[in-house]
XYZ file of C-alpha atoms in Angstrom:
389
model
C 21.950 -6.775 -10.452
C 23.107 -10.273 -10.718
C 20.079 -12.833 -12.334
C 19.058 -15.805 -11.169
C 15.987 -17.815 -13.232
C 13.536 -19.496 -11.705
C 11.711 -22.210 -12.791
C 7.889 -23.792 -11.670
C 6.084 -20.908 -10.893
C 4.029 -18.512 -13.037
C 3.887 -14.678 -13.367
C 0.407 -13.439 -11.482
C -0.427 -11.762 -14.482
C 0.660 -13.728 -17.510
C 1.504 -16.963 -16.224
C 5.098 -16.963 -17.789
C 7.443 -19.268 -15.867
C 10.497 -17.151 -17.489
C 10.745 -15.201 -14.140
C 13.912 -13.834 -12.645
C 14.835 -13.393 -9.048
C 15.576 -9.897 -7.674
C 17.768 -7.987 -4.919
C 16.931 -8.046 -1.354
C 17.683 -4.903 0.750
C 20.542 -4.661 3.517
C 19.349 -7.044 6.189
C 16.535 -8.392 4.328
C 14.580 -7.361 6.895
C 10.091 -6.796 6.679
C 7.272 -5.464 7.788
C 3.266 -6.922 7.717
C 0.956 -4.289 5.984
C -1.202 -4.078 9.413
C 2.110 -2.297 10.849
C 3.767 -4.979 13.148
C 7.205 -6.479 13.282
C 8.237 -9.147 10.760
C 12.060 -9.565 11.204
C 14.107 -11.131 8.488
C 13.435 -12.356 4.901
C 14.662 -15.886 4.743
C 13.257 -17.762 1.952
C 10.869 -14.970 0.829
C 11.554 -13.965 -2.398
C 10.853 -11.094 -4.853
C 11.234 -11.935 -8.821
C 10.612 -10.190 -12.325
C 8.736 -11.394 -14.827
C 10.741 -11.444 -18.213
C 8.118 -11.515 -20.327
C 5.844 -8.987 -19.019
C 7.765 -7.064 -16.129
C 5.941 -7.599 -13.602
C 7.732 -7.824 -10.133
C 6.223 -9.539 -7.580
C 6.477 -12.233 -4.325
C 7.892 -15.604 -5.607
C 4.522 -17.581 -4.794
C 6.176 -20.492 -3.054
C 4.733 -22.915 -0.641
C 6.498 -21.079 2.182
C 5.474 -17.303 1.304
C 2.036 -19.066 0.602
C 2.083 -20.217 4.201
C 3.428 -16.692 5.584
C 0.499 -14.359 3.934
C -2.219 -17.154 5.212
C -0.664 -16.502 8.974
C -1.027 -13.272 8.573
C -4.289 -12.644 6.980
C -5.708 -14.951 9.996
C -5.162 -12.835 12.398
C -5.526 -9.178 10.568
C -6.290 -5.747 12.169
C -8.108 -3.985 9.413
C -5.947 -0.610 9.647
C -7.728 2.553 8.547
C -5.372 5.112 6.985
C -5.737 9.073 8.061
C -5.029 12.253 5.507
C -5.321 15.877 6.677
C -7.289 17.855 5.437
C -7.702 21.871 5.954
C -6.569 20.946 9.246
C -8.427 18.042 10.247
C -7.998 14.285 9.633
C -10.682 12.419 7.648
C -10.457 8.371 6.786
C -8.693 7.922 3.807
C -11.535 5.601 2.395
C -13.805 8.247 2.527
C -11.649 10.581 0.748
C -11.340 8.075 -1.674
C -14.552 7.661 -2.216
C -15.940 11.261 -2.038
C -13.046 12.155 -4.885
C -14.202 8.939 -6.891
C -18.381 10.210 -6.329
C -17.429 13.982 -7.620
C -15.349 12.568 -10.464
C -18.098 10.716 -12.420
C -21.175 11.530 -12.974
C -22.925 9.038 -11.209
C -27.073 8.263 -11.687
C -29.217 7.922 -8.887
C -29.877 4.906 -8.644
C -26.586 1.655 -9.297
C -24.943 -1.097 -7.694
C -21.640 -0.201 -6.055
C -19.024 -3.434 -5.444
C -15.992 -2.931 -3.215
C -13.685 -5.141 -3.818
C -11.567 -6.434 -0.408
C -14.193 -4.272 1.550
C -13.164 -5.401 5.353
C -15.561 -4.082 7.712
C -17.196 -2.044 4.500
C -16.151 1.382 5.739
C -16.050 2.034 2.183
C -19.815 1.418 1.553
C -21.069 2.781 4.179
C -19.790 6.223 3.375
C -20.890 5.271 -0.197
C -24.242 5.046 0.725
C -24.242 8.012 2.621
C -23.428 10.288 -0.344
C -25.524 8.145 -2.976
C -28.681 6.622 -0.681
C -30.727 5.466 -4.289
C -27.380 3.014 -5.056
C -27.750 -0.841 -3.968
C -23.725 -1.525 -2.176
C -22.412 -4.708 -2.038
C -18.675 -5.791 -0.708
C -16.430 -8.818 -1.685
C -13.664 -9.813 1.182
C -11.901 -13.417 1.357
C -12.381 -12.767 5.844
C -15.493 -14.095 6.799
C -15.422 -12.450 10.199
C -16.121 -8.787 8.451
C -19.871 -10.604 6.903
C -21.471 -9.529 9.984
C -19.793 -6.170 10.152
C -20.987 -5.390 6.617
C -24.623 -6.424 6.749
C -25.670 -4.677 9.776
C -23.652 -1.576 9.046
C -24.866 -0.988 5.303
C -27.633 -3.522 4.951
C -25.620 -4.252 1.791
C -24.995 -7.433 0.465
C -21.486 -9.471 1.025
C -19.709 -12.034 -1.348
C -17.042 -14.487 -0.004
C -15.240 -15.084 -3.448
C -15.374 -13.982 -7.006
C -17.342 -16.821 -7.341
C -20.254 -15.919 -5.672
C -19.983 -12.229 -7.191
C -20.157 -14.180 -10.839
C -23.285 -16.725 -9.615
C -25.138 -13.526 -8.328
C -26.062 -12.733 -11.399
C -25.996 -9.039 -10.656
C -24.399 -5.930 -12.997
C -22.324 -3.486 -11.018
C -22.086 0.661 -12.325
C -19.327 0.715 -10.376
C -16.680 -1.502 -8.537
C -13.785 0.075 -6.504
C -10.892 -1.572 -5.207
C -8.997 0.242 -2.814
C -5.333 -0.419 -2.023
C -6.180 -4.737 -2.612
C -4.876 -5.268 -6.051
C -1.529 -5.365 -5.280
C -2.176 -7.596 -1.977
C -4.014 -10.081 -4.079
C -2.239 -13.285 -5.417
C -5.065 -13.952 -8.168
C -5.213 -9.851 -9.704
C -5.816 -11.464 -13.354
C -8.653 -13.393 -11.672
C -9.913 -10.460 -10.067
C -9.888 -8.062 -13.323
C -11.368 -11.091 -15.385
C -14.484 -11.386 -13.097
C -14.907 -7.830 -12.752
C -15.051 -7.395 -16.876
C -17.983 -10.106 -16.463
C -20.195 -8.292 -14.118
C -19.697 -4.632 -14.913
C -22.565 -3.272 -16.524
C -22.772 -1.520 -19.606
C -21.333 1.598 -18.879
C -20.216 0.046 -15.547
C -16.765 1.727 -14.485
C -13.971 0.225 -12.293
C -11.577 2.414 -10.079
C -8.269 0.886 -8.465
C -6.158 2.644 -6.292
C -3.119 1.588 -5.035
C 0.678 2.846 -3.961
C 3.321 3.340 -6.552
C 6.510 1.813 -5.360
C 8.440 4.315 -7.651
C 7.511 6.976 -5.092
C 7.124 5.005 -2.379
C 9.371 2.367 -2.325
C 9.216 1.295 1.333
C 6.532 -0.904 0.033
C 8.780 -3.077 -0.943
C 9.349 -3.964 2.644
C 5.590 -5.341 3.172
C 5.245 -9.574 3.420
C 1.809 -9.817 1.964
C 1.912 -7.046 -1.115
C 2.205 -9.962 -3.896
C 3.089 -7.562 -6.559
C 4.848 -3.902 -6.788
C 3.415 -2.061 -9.675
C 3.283 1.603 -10.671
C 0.782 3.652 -13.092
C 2.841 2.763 -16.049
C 2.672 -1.232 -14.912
C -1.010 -0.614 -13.783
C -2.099 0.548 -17.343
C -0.368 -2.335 -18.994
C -1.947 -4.641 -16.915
C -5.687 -3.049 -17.749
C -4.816 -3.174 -21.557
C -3.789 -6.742 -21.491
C -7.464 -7.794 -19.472
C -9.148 -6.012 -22.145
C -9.796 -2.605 -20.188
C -9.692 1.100 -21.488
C -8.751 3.685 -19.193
C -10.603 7.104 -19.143
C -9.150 10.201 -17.345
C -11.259 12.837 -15.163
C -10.585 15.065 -12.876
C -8.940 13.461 -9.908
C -6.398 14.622 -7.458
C -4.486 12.258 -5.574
C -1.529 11.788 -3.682
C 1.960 11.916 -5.434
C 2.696 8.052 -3.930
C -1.001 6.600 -5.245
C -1.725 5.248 -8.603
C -5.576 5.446 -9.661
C -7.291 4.683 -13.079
C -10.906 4.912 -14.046
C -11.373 1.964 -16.280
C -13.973 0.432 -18.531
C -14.505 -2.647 -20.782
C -13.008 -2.304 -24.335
C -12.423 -5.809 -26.261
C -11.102 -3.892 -29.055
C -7.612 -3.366 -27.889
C -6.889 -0.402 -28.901
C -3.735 -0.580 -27.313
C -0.950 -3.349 -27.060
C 0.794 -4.271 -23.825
C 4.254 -2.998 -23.628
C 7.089 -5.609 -22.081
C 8.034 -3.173 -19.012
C 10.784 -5.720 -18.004
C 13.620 -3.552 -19.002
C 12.153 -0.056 -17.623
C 10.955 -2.357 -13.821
C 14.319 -3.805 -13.592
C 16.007 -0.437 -13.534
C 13.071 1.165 -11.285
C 13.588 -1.811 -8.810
C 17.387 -1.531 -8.474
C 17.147 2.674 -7.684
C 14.558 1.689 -4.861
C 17.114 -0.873 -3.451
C 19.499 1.021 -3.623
C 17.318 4.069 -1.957
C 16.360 1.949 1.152
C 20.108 0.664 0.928
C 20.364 4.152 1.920
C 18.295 4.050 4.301
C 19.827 1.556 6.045
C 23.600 3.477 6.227
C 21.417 6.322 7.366
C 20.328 5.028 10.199
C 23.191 3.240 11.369
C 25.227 6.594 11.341
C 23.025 8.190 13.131
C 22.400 5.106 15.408
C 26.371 5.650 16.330
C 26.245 9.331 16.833
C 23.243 9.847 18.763
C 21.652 8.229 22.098
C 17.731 9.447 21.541
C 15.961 8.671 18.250
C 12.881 9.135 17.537
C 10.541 7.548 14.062
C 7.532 9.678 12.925
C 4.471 7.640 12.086
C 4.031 4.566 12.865
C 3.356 3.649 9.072
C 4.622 0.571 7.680
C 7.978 2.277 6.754
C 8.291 3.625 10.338
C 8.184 0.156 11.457
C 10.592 -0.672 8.894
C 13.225 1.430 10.533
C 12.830 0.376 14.041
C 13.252 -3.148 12.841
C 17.002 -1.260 11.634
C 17.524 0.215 14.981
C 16.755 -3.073 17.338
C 18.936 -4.845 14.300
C 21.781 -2.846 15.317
C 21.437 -2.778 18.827
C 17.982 -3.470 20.521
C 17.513 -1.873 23.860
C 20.701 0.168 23.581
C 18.673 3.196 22.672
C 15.823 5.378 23.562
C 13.866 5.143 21.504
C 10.547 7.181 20.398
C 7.514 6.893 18.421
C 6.170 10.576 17.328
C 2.548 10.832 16.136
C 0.008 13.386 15.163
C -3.072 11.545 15.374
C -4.262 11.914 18.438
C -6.034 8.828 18.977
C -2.927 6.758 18.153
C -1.167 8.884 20.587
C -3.771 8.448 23.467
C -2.602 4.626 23.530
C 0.577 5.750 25.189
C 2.609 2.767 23.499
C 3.316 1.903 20.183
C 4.730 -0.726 18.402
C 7.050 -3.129 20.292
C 6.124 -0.677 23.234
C 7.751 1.957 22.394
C 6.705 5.334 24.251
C 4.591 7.634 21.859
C 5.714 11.426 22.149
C 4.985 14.894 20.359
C 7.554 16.667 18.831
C 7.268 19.615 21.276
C 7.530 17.478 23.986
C 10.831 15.411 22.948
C 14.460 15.883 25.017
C 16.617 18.411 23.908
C 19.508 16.655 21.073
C 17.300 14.033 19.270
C 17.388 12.963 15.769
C 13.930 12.400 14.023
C 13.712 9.586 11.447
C 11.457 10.594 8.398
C 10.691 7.544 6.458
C 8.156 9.465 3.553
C 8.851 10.679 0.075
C 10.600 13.789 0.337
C 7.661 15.792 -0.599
C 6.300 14.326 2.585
C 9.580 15.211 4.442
C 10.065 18.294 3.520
C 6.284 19.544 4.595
C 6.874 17.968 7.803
C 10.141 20.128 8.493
C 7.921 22.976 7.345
C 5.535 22.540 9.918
C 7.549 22.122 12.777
C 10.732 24.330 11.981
C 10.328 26.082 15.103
C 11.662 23.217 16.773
C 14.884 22.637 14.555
C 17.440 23.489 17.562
C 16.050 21.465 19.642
C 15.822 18.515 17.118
C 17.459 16.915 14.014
C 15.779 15.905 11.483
C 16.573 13.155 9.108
C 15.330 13.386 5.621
C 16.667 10.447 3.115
C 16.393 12.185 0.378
C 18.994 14.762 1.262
């Protein structure tokens, strides 16, 4: 990986100017986290800290100007799992695993960091009715959202969570961190207000596993549970471990206040560089994979219209746009009741697709390979196209 340094802008963490830039992928091409169309990278830049490891945007004027576009205009997405069967909100899985995890009191304050229209609280509250919930988000337009869904109180800024002068027995934040161009902030101002034996949770998506995050604009930094840990050490945090099942691509620690430092920070820049250049060279991958199937076959079709779906229509319309026919397939069924998808794109199921088309299947393989599981019946009439095989 050839290194470049860059000079006059500070590490989000550590605020070391000895940062590095990194690879781009074939095409440079990007995605928003809200699932739309971005198009090329020019003058967006990823970089790794030297002294720390830390890989993250370059936090120029023009990236700066980007992420504010496209924060002003943000559809607050929620994310589906199945479960048994049926699809629940992925917030309030979240937050039902987090509840049966601790062993909460009756009675608390509950913060949610980057709550949005405080779907997070609400379902909160409806598990633990004795706790007082309050939400933090930079949008203004989710205030009214919050307070006459949960009654809960709302902060603007970290600002106003410090001048509250409230304690918090728990503070979540859910899939933000890495979003966030101020995390040391954010961690700093949490260690001020947590109570006693107040506990913080973070959850967020390890780019090891997943490494189509990479393609989002507005995820400042790309971390994974090693990085995450490091990071919580160096703000003066001590992780604790219970019982908590999660998805393979998710990192999640249960943290709480510990000035003693029990542990040092570890300099990950070695172990991220090496992490980063096998996820280039994955979606690299990616990239030939498509276009070889883009030449070979007339019908293609993306399941999900996740952010890495997105990612590899941007390939397809790179190579050719309109050429194709082109396919969104979805399982969700209220997604699929819109008709259209993204760019307008028809939105199909499987059983219903024309005979001799390939299937894109941007996931982990894990992911992949239970998808193929669940709809092997249809193999002869479809290919499916796994990047990890």
């Amino acid at each position: 990986m050839q290194k470049k340094k860059v000079a006059a802008m500070e590490c989000l963490i550590c605020g070391s100017r000895h940062l590095e830039l990194l690879e781009k992928t074939k095409f440079g091409l990007l995605v928003t986290g809200n699932r739309k169309t971005y198009g090329e990278s020019d003058g967006i830049e990823k970089c790794i800290c030297v002294d720390c490891g830390h890989i993250q945007y370059m936090q120029n004027t023009l990236y700066k100007r980007i992420t504010e576009k496209i924060f002003k205009d943000y559809e607050v997405l929620h994310n589906k799992s199945f479960v048994n069967g049926m699809q629940v909100l992925r917030e309030h899985l979240v937050i039902a695993k987090v509840i049966s995890a601790l062993s909460l009191p009756d009675t608390g304050n509950f913060l949610d960091i980057g709550c949005g229209g405080g779907e997070a609280m609400y379902f909160f509250q409806s598990k633990m009715p004795g706790w007082n919930v309050y939400g933090m988000d930079i949008g203004e337009e989710f205030e009214q959202q919050v307070t006459e869904r949960t009654g809960g109180g709302y902060f603007k800024s970290l600002l106003e969570i410090r001048n509250s002068g409230k304690r918090f027995d728990l503070v979540t934040i859910n899939y933000v961190l890495s979003v966030a161009d101020n995390q040391g902030e954010i961690l700093d101002c949490i260690k001020n207000v947590l109570s006693d034996r107040g506990v913080l949770f973070i959850i967020d998506t390890d780019f090891e596993i997943q490494p189509y995050t990479l393609n989002i604009v507005e995820v400042s930094s790309f971390i994974t549970k090693k990085s995450l840990s490091n990071i919580l050490i160096k703000k003066g945090y001590a992780e604790f471990f219970p019982e908590f099942v999660h998805d393979k691509k998710e990192i999640w620690a249960f943290a709480m206040v510990n000035e003693q430092r029990e542990y040092k920070e570890q300099n990950l820049y070695e172990e991220n560089c090496r992490i980063y250049k096998t996820k280039i060279e994955y979606l690299n991958n990616v990239v030939d994979v498509v276009e070889k199937y883009y030449m070979l076959y007339d019908k293609l079709a993306i399941f999900g219209m996740s952010n890495a779906g997105i990612w590899v229509l941007e390939i397809i319309e790179k190579l050719g746009k309109g050429k194709k026919q082109i396919t969104w397939i979805e399982e969700d069924e209220e997604i699929m009741q819109k008709g259209y998808g993204v760019n307008g794109y028809p939105i199909s199921k499987i059983e219903k697709l024309d005979f001799n088309t390939v299937v894109f299947l941007p996931f982990p393989d894990y992911v992949s390979r239970d998808i193929m599981r669940r709809y092997c019946k249809y193999s002869p009439k479809i290919h499916f196209i796994s990047f990890d095989d």
